[in-house]
Short mmCIF file of C-alpha atoms and ligand atoms in Angstrom, two decimals:
data_model
loop_
_atom_site.label_atom_id
_atom_site.label_comp_id
_atom_site.label_asym_id
_atom_site.label_seq_id
_atom_site.Cartn_x
_atom_site.Cartn_y
_atom_site.Cartn_z
CA MET A 6 0.00 0.00 0.00
CA ASP A 7 1.20 3.52 -0.77
CA ASN A 8 1.66 5.66 2.26
CA PHE A 9 -0.26 8.90 2.01
CA SER A 10 -1.90 8.91 5.42
CA SER A 11 -1.67 5.34 6.65
CA ALA A 12 0.57 4.21 9.46
CA LEU A 13 4.00 2.68 8.89
CA LEU A 14 4.74 -0.71 10.41
CA THR A 15 8.45 -1.48 10.47
CA ILE A 16 9.58 -5.00 11.39
CA ASP A 17 13.28 -5.38 12.11
CA LEU A 18 14.17 -8.88 10.96
CA ASN A 19 17.66 -8.62 12.47
CA ILE A 20 16.06 -8.40 15.91
CA ILE A 21 14.00 -11.54 15.21
CA LYS A 22 17.27 -13.19 14.19
CA SER A 23 19.00 -12.19 17.42
CA ASN A 24 15.96 -13.27 19.46
CA TYR A 25 16.20 -16.72 17.87
CA GLN A 26 19.89 -16.85 18.74
CA ARG A 27 19.13 -15.75 22.31
CA LEU A 28 16.64 -18.61 22.69
CA ARG A 29 19.18 -21.09 21.27
CA ASP A 30 21.70 -19.91 23.87
CA GLN A 31 19.13 -20.37 26.61
CA LEU A 32 18.50 -23.93 25.37
CA GLY A 33 22.17 -24.88 25.59
CA GLY A 34 22.78 -27.68 23.09
CA LYS A 35 19.10 -28.47 22.53
CA ASP A 36 17.27 -27.72 19.33
CA CYS A 37 15.02 -24.71 18.87
CA ALA A 38 11.93 -24.83 16.67
CA ALA A 39 9.96 -21.71 15.65
CA VAL A 40 6.22 -21.19 16.04
CA VAL A 41 4.93 -19.08 13.14
CA LYS A 42 1.16 -19.58 13.47
CA ALA A 43 -1.26 -16.71 12.87
CA ASP A 44 0.94 -15.10 10.21
CA ALA A 45 3.98 -15.27 12.52
CA TYR A 46 2.01 -13.59 15.32
CA GLY A 47 0.89 -10.87 12.92
CA LEU A 48 4.38 -9.93 11.72
CA GLY A 49 4.21 -11.66 8.31
CA ILE A 50 4.86 -15.37 7.81
CA LYS A 51 6.91 -14.97 4.64
CA PRO A 52 9.67 -12.57 5.71
CA VAL A 53 9.69 -13.88 9.27
CA SER A 54 9.95 -17.58 8.33
CA LYS A 55 12.69 -16.88 5.79
CA THR A 56 14.60 -14.98 8.46
CA LEU A 57 14.21 -17.83 10.95
CA TRP A 58 15.35 -20.35 8.35
CA GLU A 59 18.45 -18.20 7.69
CA SER A 60 19.01 -18.12 11.45
CA GLY A 61 19.17 -21.92 11.49
CA ALA A 62 15.60 -22.93 12.40
CA ARG A 63 14.53 -26.12 10.60
CA THR A 64 11.46 -27.23 12.57
CA PHE A 65 8.40 -24.97 12.30
CA PHE A 66 4.99 -25.12 13.94
CA VAL A 67 1.76 -23.64 12.58
CA ALA A 68 -1.75 -23.96 13.99
CA LEU A 69 -3.70 -24.93 10.86
CA PRO A 70 -3.04 -27.05 7.77
CA GLU A 71 -3.87 -23.97 5.65
CA GLU A 72 -0.94 -22.21 7.29
CA GLY A 73 1.24 -25.23 6.68
CA ILE A 74 0.42 -25.19 2.97
CA GLU A 75 1.35 -21.51 2.81
CA LEU A 76 4.60 -22.11 4.68
CA ARG A 77 5.48 -25.02 2.37
CA GLN A 78 5.49 -22.55 -0.57
CA ILE A 79 7.83 -20.25 1.36
CA LEU A 80 10.20 -22.90 2.76
CA PRO A 81 10.27 -25.96 0.49
CA ASP A 82 12.76 -27.84 2.71
CA ALA A 83 11.41 -27.00 6.16
CA ASP A 84 10.13 -29.56 8.64
CA ILE A 85 6.55 -28.29 9.17
CA HIS A 86 4.28 -29.45 12.01
CA VAL A 87 0.58 -28.60 12.36
CA LEU A 88 -0.81 -28.26 15.88
CA VAL A 89 -4.57 -28.46 15.42
CA GLY A 90 -4.87 -32.19 14.71
CA VAL A 91 -6.18 -34.28 11.82
CA MET A 92 -9.84 -33.68 11.01
CA PRO A 93 -11.87 -36.11 8.88
CA GLU A 94 -10.95 -36.01 5.19
CA THR A 95 -7.85 -33.88 5.67
CA GLU A 96 -5.35 -36.75 5.97
CA GLU A 97 -4.20 -36.54 2.36
CA ILE A 98 -3.56 -32.79 2.61
CA TYR A 99 -0.79 -33.58 5.08
CA LEU A 100 0.86 -36.05 2.74
CA GLN A 101 0.48 -33.85 -0.34
CA HIS A 102 2.25 -30.91 1.28
CA GLU A 103 4.61 -32.91 3.47
CA LEU A 104 3.10 -31.58 6.67
CA VAL A 105 3.44 -33.48 9.94
CA PRO A 106 0.20 -33.57 11.95
CA VAL A 107 0.16 -33.33 15.72
CA LEU A 108 -2.34 -36.03 16.75
CA ASN A 109 -4.38 -35.07 19.80
CA SER A 110 -6.77 -37.96 20.45
CA LEU A 111 -7.21 -41.72 20.01
CA GLU A 112 -9.71 -40.92 17.28
CA GLN A 113 -7.06 -38.95 15.39
CA ILE A 114 -4.48 -41.71 15.87
CA GLU A 115 -6.93 -44.12 14.27
CA ARG A 116 -7.77 -41.65 11.49
CA TRP A 117 -4.09 -41.18 10.66
CA GLY A 118 -3.59 -44.95 10.61
CA HIS A 119 -0.39 -46.10 8.96
CA ARG A 120 0.35 -42.93 7.02
CA GLY A 121 3.74 -42.57 8.67
CA ARG A 122 5.49 -39.86 10.63
CA CYS A 123 3.33 -37.87 13.03
CA ASP A 124 3.58 -36.03 16.35
CA LEU A 125 1.63 -36.86 19.49
CA HIS A 126 0.36 -34.29 21.99
CA ILE A 127 -0.15 -35.42 25.59
CA ASP A 128 -2.42 -33.31 27.79
CA THR A 129 -0.47 -32.81 31.01
CA GLY A 130 -2.73 -30.16 32.55
CA MET A 131 -3.78 -27.58 29.98
CA THR A 132 -6.98 -29.44 28.99
CA ARG A 133 -7.12 -27.86 25.58
CA LEU A 134 -5.52 -30.26 23.12
CA GLY A 135 -3.88 -33.62 23.64
CA LEU A 136 -4.34 -37.21 24.69
CA ALA A 137 -5.34 -37.82 28.31
CA PRO A 138 -2.57 -39.64 30.24
CA LYS A 139 -5.03 -42.46 30.99
CA ASP A 140 -5.13 -43.25 27.26
CA ILE A 141 -1.35 -43.51 26.84
CA SER A 142 -1.50 -47.30 27.18
CA LYS A 143 -3.84 -47.43 24.18
CA VAL A 144 -1.37 -45.80 21.79
CA PRO A 145 -0.36 -48.44 19.23
CA ALA A 146 3.32 -49.36 19.45
CA THR A 147 3.52 -49.06 15.65
CA LEU A 148 2.73 -45.32 15.66
CA ASP A 149 5.68 -43.48 14.10
CA VAL A 150 6.02 -40.60 16.58
CA ASP A 151 8.54 -37.92 15.69
CA ILE A 152 7.81 -35.20 18.26
CA LEU A 153 6.13 -36.22 21.50
CA MET A 154 4.84 -32.98 22.95
CA SER A 155 2.83 -31.26 25.62
CA HIS A 156 2.10 -27.62 26.46
CA PHE A 157 2.53 -25.57 29.65
CA ALA A 158 -0.46 -23.73 31.09
CA CYS A 159 1.45 -21.41 33.47
CA ALA A 160 5.09 -21.26 32.37
CA ASP A 161 5.02 -17.45 32.56
CA GLU A 162 4.53 -17.85 36.34
CA LYS A 163 7.86 -19.31 37.39
CA ASP A 164 6.70 -20.67 40.75
CA HIS A 165 3.32 -22.02 39.70
CA LEU A 166 2.84 -25.54 41.11
CA LEU A 167 1.38 -26.83 37.86
CA ASN A 168 4.75 -26.41 36.09
CA ASN A 169 6.49 -29.23 37.95
CA GLU A 170 3.37 -31.42 37.80
CA GLN A 171 3.32 -31.02 34.02
CA ILE A 172 7.05 -31.77 33.72
CA ALA A 173 6.60 -34.98 35.76
CA ALA A 174 3.54 -36.08 33.78
CA PHE A 175 5.37 -35.43 30.52
CA GLN A 176 8.42 -37.41 31.69
CA ASN A 177 6.09 -40.36 32.34
CA ALA A 178 4.67 -40.08 28.83
CA CYS A 179 8.20 -39.96 27.40
CA HIS A 180 9.03 -43.24 29.13
CA ALA A 181 5.83 -44.91 27.93
CA ILE A 182 5.79 -43.88 24.26
CA ALA A 183 8.57 -44.37 21.73
CA HIS A 184 9.46 -41.08 20.02
CA LYS A 185 12.35 -39.30 18.34
CA ARG A 186 12.13 -35.86 19.99
CA ALA A 187 10.40 -34.60 23.12
CA SER A 188 9.11 -31.02 23.33
CA LEU A 189 7.34 -29.25 26.18
CA ALA A 190 8.62 -25.69 26.43
CA ASN A 191 7.03 -22.65 24.81
CA SER A 192 8.90 -19.33 25.15
CA SER A 193 8.37 -19.03 28.90
CA GLY A 194 9.05 -22.74 29.43
CA ILE A 195 12.51 -22.33 27.90
CA PHE A 196 13.35 -19.91 30.73
CA LEU A 197 11.90 -22.06 33.55
CA ASN A 198 14.73 -24.56 34.08
CA GLU A 199 16.62 -27.31 32.27
CA ASP A 200 14.08 -29.97 33.22
CA ALA A 201 11.46 -28.07 31.25
CA GLN A 202 13.50 -27.94 28.05
CA PHE A 203 13.64 -31.59 26.83
CA ASP A 204 15.00 -32.01 23.25
CA LEU A 205 13.27 -29.20 21.41
CA GLY A 206 12.11 -25.71 22.45
CA ARG A 207 8.95 -24.42 20.82
CA PRO A 208 9.01 -20.63 21.18
CA GLY A 209 6.62 -18.22 19.51
CA CYS A 210 6.09 -14.94 21.33
CA ALA A 211 9.70 -14.45 22.49
CA LEU A 212 10.89 -14.51 18.88
CA TYR A 213 8.68 -11.49 18.33
CA GLY A 214 9.79 -9.56 21.41
CA ILE A 215 7.15 -10.47 23.99
CA ASN A 216 8.71 -10.91 27.45
CA PRO A 217 8.81 -14.65 28.32
CA THR A 218 9.79 -13.80 31.92
CA PRO A 219 7.16 -11.21 32.91
CA ASP A 220 8.48 -10.83 36.48
CA GLN A 221 11.95 -9.89 35.19
CA ALA A 222 13.46 -7.53 32.60
CA ASN A 223 12.72 -8.63 29.03
CA PRO A 224 15.65 -10.65 27.63
CA MET A 225 14.26 -10.27 24.10
CA GLY A 226 14.47 -7.35 21.66
CA ASN A 227 11.37 -5.64 20.24
CA PRO A 228 11.33 -5.87 16.43
CA VAL A 229 8.12 -3.83 15.98
CA ARG A 230 7.71 -0.13 15.35
CA LEU A 231 4.35 1.34 14.39
CA GLN A 232 4.25 5.00 13.41
CA GLY A 233 0.93 6.79 12.99
CA LYS A 234 0.49 10.05 11.12
CA ILE A 235 -0.89 13.25 12.64
CA VAL A 236 -3.68 14.38 10.31
CA GLN A 237 -4.95 17.37 12.30
CA VAL A 238 -3.95 19.52 15.28
CA HIS A 239 -6.61 21.21 17.45
CA GLU A 240 -5.95 24.23 19.67
CA ILE A 241 -8.77 24.21 22.21
CA ASP A 242 -10.06 27.73 22.99
CA THR A 243 -13.27 27.00 24.89
CA GLN A 244 -14.55 24.06 26.91
CA HIS A 245 -15.24 21.03 24.73
CA SER A 246 -15.32 17.29 24.73
CA VAL A 247 -13.56 14.88 22.43
CA GLY A 248 -14.72 11.82 20.55
CA TYR A 249 -17.71 9.48 20.53
CA GLY A 250 -19.74 9.51 23.71
CA ALA A 251 -18.10 12.81 24.72
CA THR A 252 -16.32 10.82 27.41
CA HIS A 253 -13.43 13.21 27.92
CA ALA A 254 -13.70 16.90 28.82
CA LEU A 255 -11.21 19.43 27.46
CA GLN A 256 -10.14 22.80 28.86
CA ALA A 257 -9.22 25.98 27.00
CA GLY A 258 -5.49 25.98 26.31
CA GLN A 259 -5.21 22.28 25.62
CA LYS A 260 -3.89 21.04 22.30
CA LEU A 261 -4.89 17.76 20.66
CA ALA A 262 -3.59 15.86 17.66
CA THR A 263 -5.63 13.39 15.62
CA ILE A 264 -3.77 10.30 14.37
CA ALA A 265 -4.97 8.26 11.37
CA LEU A 266 -5.25 4.83 12.98
CA GLY A 267 -7.96 3.16 15.02
CA TYR A 268 -9.52 -0.09 16.12
CA ALA A 269 -9.92 -1.25 12.52
CA ASP A 270 -6.11 -1.26 12.45
CA GLY A 271 -5.79 -3.24 15.66
CA TYR A 272 -5.40 -0.25 17.96
CA LEU A 273 -7.79 -1.81 20.46
CA ARG A 274 -10.82 0.19 21.56
CA SER A 275 -9.94 -0.67 25.16
CA LEU A 276 -7.04 1.80 24.75
CA SER A 277 -9.63 4.62 24.90
CA SER A 278 -8.32 7.18 27.42
CA SER A 279 -5.61 4.70 28.51
CA GLY A 280 -3.14 4.31 25.62
CA VAL A 281 0.03 6.38 25.36
CA VAL A 282 1.69 7.41 22.10
CA TYR A 283 5.19 8.92 21.84
CA VAL A 284 5.80 12.14 19.93
CA ASP A 285 9.57 12.01 19.52
CA GLU A 286 10.52 11.25 23.13
CA ALA A 287 7.43 12.77 24.76
CA PRO A 288 4.53 10.65 26.01
CA ALA A 289 1.13 11.83 24.72
CA PRO A 290 -1.92 10.14 26.26
CA VAL A 291 -4.85 8.99 24.16
CA VAL A 292 -7.87 11.11 25.14
CA GLY A 293 -11.44 10.01 24.51
CA ARG A 294 -12.52 6.91 22.66
CA VAL A 295 -10.59 5.10 19.98
CA SER A 296 -12.56 5.36 16.70
CA MET A 297 -12.42 2.99 13.76
CA ASP A 298 -9.81 4.99 11.81
CA LEU A 299 -8.68 7.68 14.25
CA ILE A 300 -7.41 8.39 17.73
CA THR A 301 -6.84 11.71 19.49
CA ILE A 302 -3.86 12.39 21.74
CA ASP A 303 -3.07 15.23 24.12
CA VAL A 304 -0.08 17.23 22.84
CA THR A 305 -0.60 20.33 24.99
CA ASP A 306 3.10 20.84 25.78
CA ILE A 307 4.48 19.02 22.76
CA GLU A 308 5.36 20.31 19.32
CA ALA A 309 3.07 18.61 16.80
CA ARG A 310 2.19 19.29 13.17
CA GLU A 311 0.15 17.76 10.39
CA GLY A 312 1.99 14.99 8.55
CA GLN A 313 4.26 14.22 11.51
CA LEU A 314 4.80 10.57 12.48
CA VAL A 315 4.39 9.47 16.09
CA ASP A 316 5.36 6.18 17.73
CA VAL A 317 2.26 4.13 18.47
CA ILE A 318 4.45 1.09 19.13
CA GLY A 319 8.18 1.56 19.52
CA PRO A 320 11.14 1.65 21.86
CA HIS A 321 9.23 3.57 24.58
CA ASN A 322 6.00 1.60 24.27
CA PRO A 323 6.63 -2.00 23.25
CA PRO A 324 3.68 -4.39 22.74
CA ASP A 325 3.80 -5.66 26.34
CA GLN A 326 3.33 -2.13 27.67
CA ILE A 327 0.45 -1.38 25.30
CA ALA A 328 -1.10 -4.68 26.37
CA LYS A 329 -1.08 -3.48 30.00
CA GLN A 330 -2.77 -0.23 28.96
CA ALA A 331 -5.37 -2.21 27.00
CA GLY A 332 -5.97 -4.90 29.62
CA THR A 333 -4.68 -7.73 27.46
CA ILE A 334 -1.43 -9.54 26.61
CA GLY A 335 1.28 -8.63 24.09
CA TYR A 336 0.28 -11.60 21.92
CA GLU A 337 -3.07 -9.98 21.21
CA ILE A 338 -1.49 -6.63 20.38
CA LEU A 339 0.75 -8.31 17.78
CA THR A 340 -1.88 -10.61 16.25
CA SER A 341 -4.29 -7.65 15.97
CA LEU A 342 -1.88 -5.57 13.88
CA GLY A 343 -3.91 -4.25 10.96
CA ARG A 344 -3.87 -4.80 7.25
CA ARG A 345 -3.93 -1.11 6.29
CA TYR A 346 -0.41 -0.38 7.41
CA LYS A 347 2.39 0.14 4.97
CA ARG A 348 4.79 -2.61 6.03
CA ILE A 349 8.53 -2.19 5.87
CA TYR A 350 10.93 -5.04 6.60
CA LYS A 351 14.43 -4.09 7.75
CA GLY A 352 17.34 -6.49 7.33
C1 LIG B 418 1.40 -21.09 20.42
C2 LIG B 418 2.06 -22.30 20.92
C3 LIG B 418 3.41 -22.28 21.27
C4 LIG B 418 4.23 -21.01 21.35
O1 LIG B 418 3.90 -20.39 22.55
P1 LIG B 418 4.58 -19.00 23.01
O2 LIG B 418 4.02 -18.75 24.36
O3 LIG B 418 4.12 -17.97 22.03
O4 LIG B 418 6.04 -19.20 22.98
C5 LIG B 418 4.03 -23.50 21.58
N1 LIG B 418 3.31 -24.65 21.60
C6 LIG B 418 1.99 -24.70 21.31
C7 LIG B 418 1.27 -25.98 21.39
C8 LIG B 418 1.32 -23.53 20.99
O5 LIG B 418 0.00 -23.55 20.74
#
């Protein structure tokens, strides 16, 4: 898209590269896969996956077979695994595109039959996907399991009791079922301890700059910068209100700037009167409600002019911080990033 008034989204691929390296270091000698579901968490599956491949990643996870098919076009030699499971009449899709299904139930094991290499997900406490531990004894010995996996529910809370319970349950599964590689740790799991790491880390969010250790400083770099354009500046001379619902009162002497970006672009409506945008180095709070295509910020003591770019996401307000302002998590900020932005990939 040409950029006349739209926002600029810059993704620094070198930072994604160094984040991958940082996760490798954390894993010691163990292997590190890359989770690129949901368009690589909103950052663009094509450039991001190519960057991760160049960084040395060979094993990739997506959520859906559709995503696997897309990734196969981008990385013809990658080892691609699909998390959602094998639904009826989709078995051949996996073979056609050389995708490895993660089987989640006895029904899926039966459906997959003798089609060859697959993964097996054991539910160790998340109760979302995966085979119940009581059914482990029913897994046929002939099943060709590449990755035996499970998923943490609370790895971002270092001291949560469920973490060790899940590690123990997964160790039991590893003893009971023949497999080539064992994988339990998402981004946060990689930072828990060595027992959580097994053979293969499975990070997503940390690759994209979300803090995997929320109670400590972020060890990852933020690759995302989103710059919105000021399309009007208002000098307030009498008492007024701003935006839909007239939720925010203004005083004479205040100055507002209107930015061309809104909830249709993934700037969540819950950031109404709580988001903060940076004009150069100065914080400018969002005042009033977020509209579909526009937000208004208070620039009373800040120099601001039409056409100027401001940091909606950037070094001073990374996705995790915006998530706090919006009452959500950084994952949702990234996966909500809009389609109207002009996207620039650095590196
Ligand atoms: C999304 C996902 C991951 C990656 O999790 P992050 O917290 O983003 O690192 C790993 N494993 C499974 C099964 C997932 O669904």
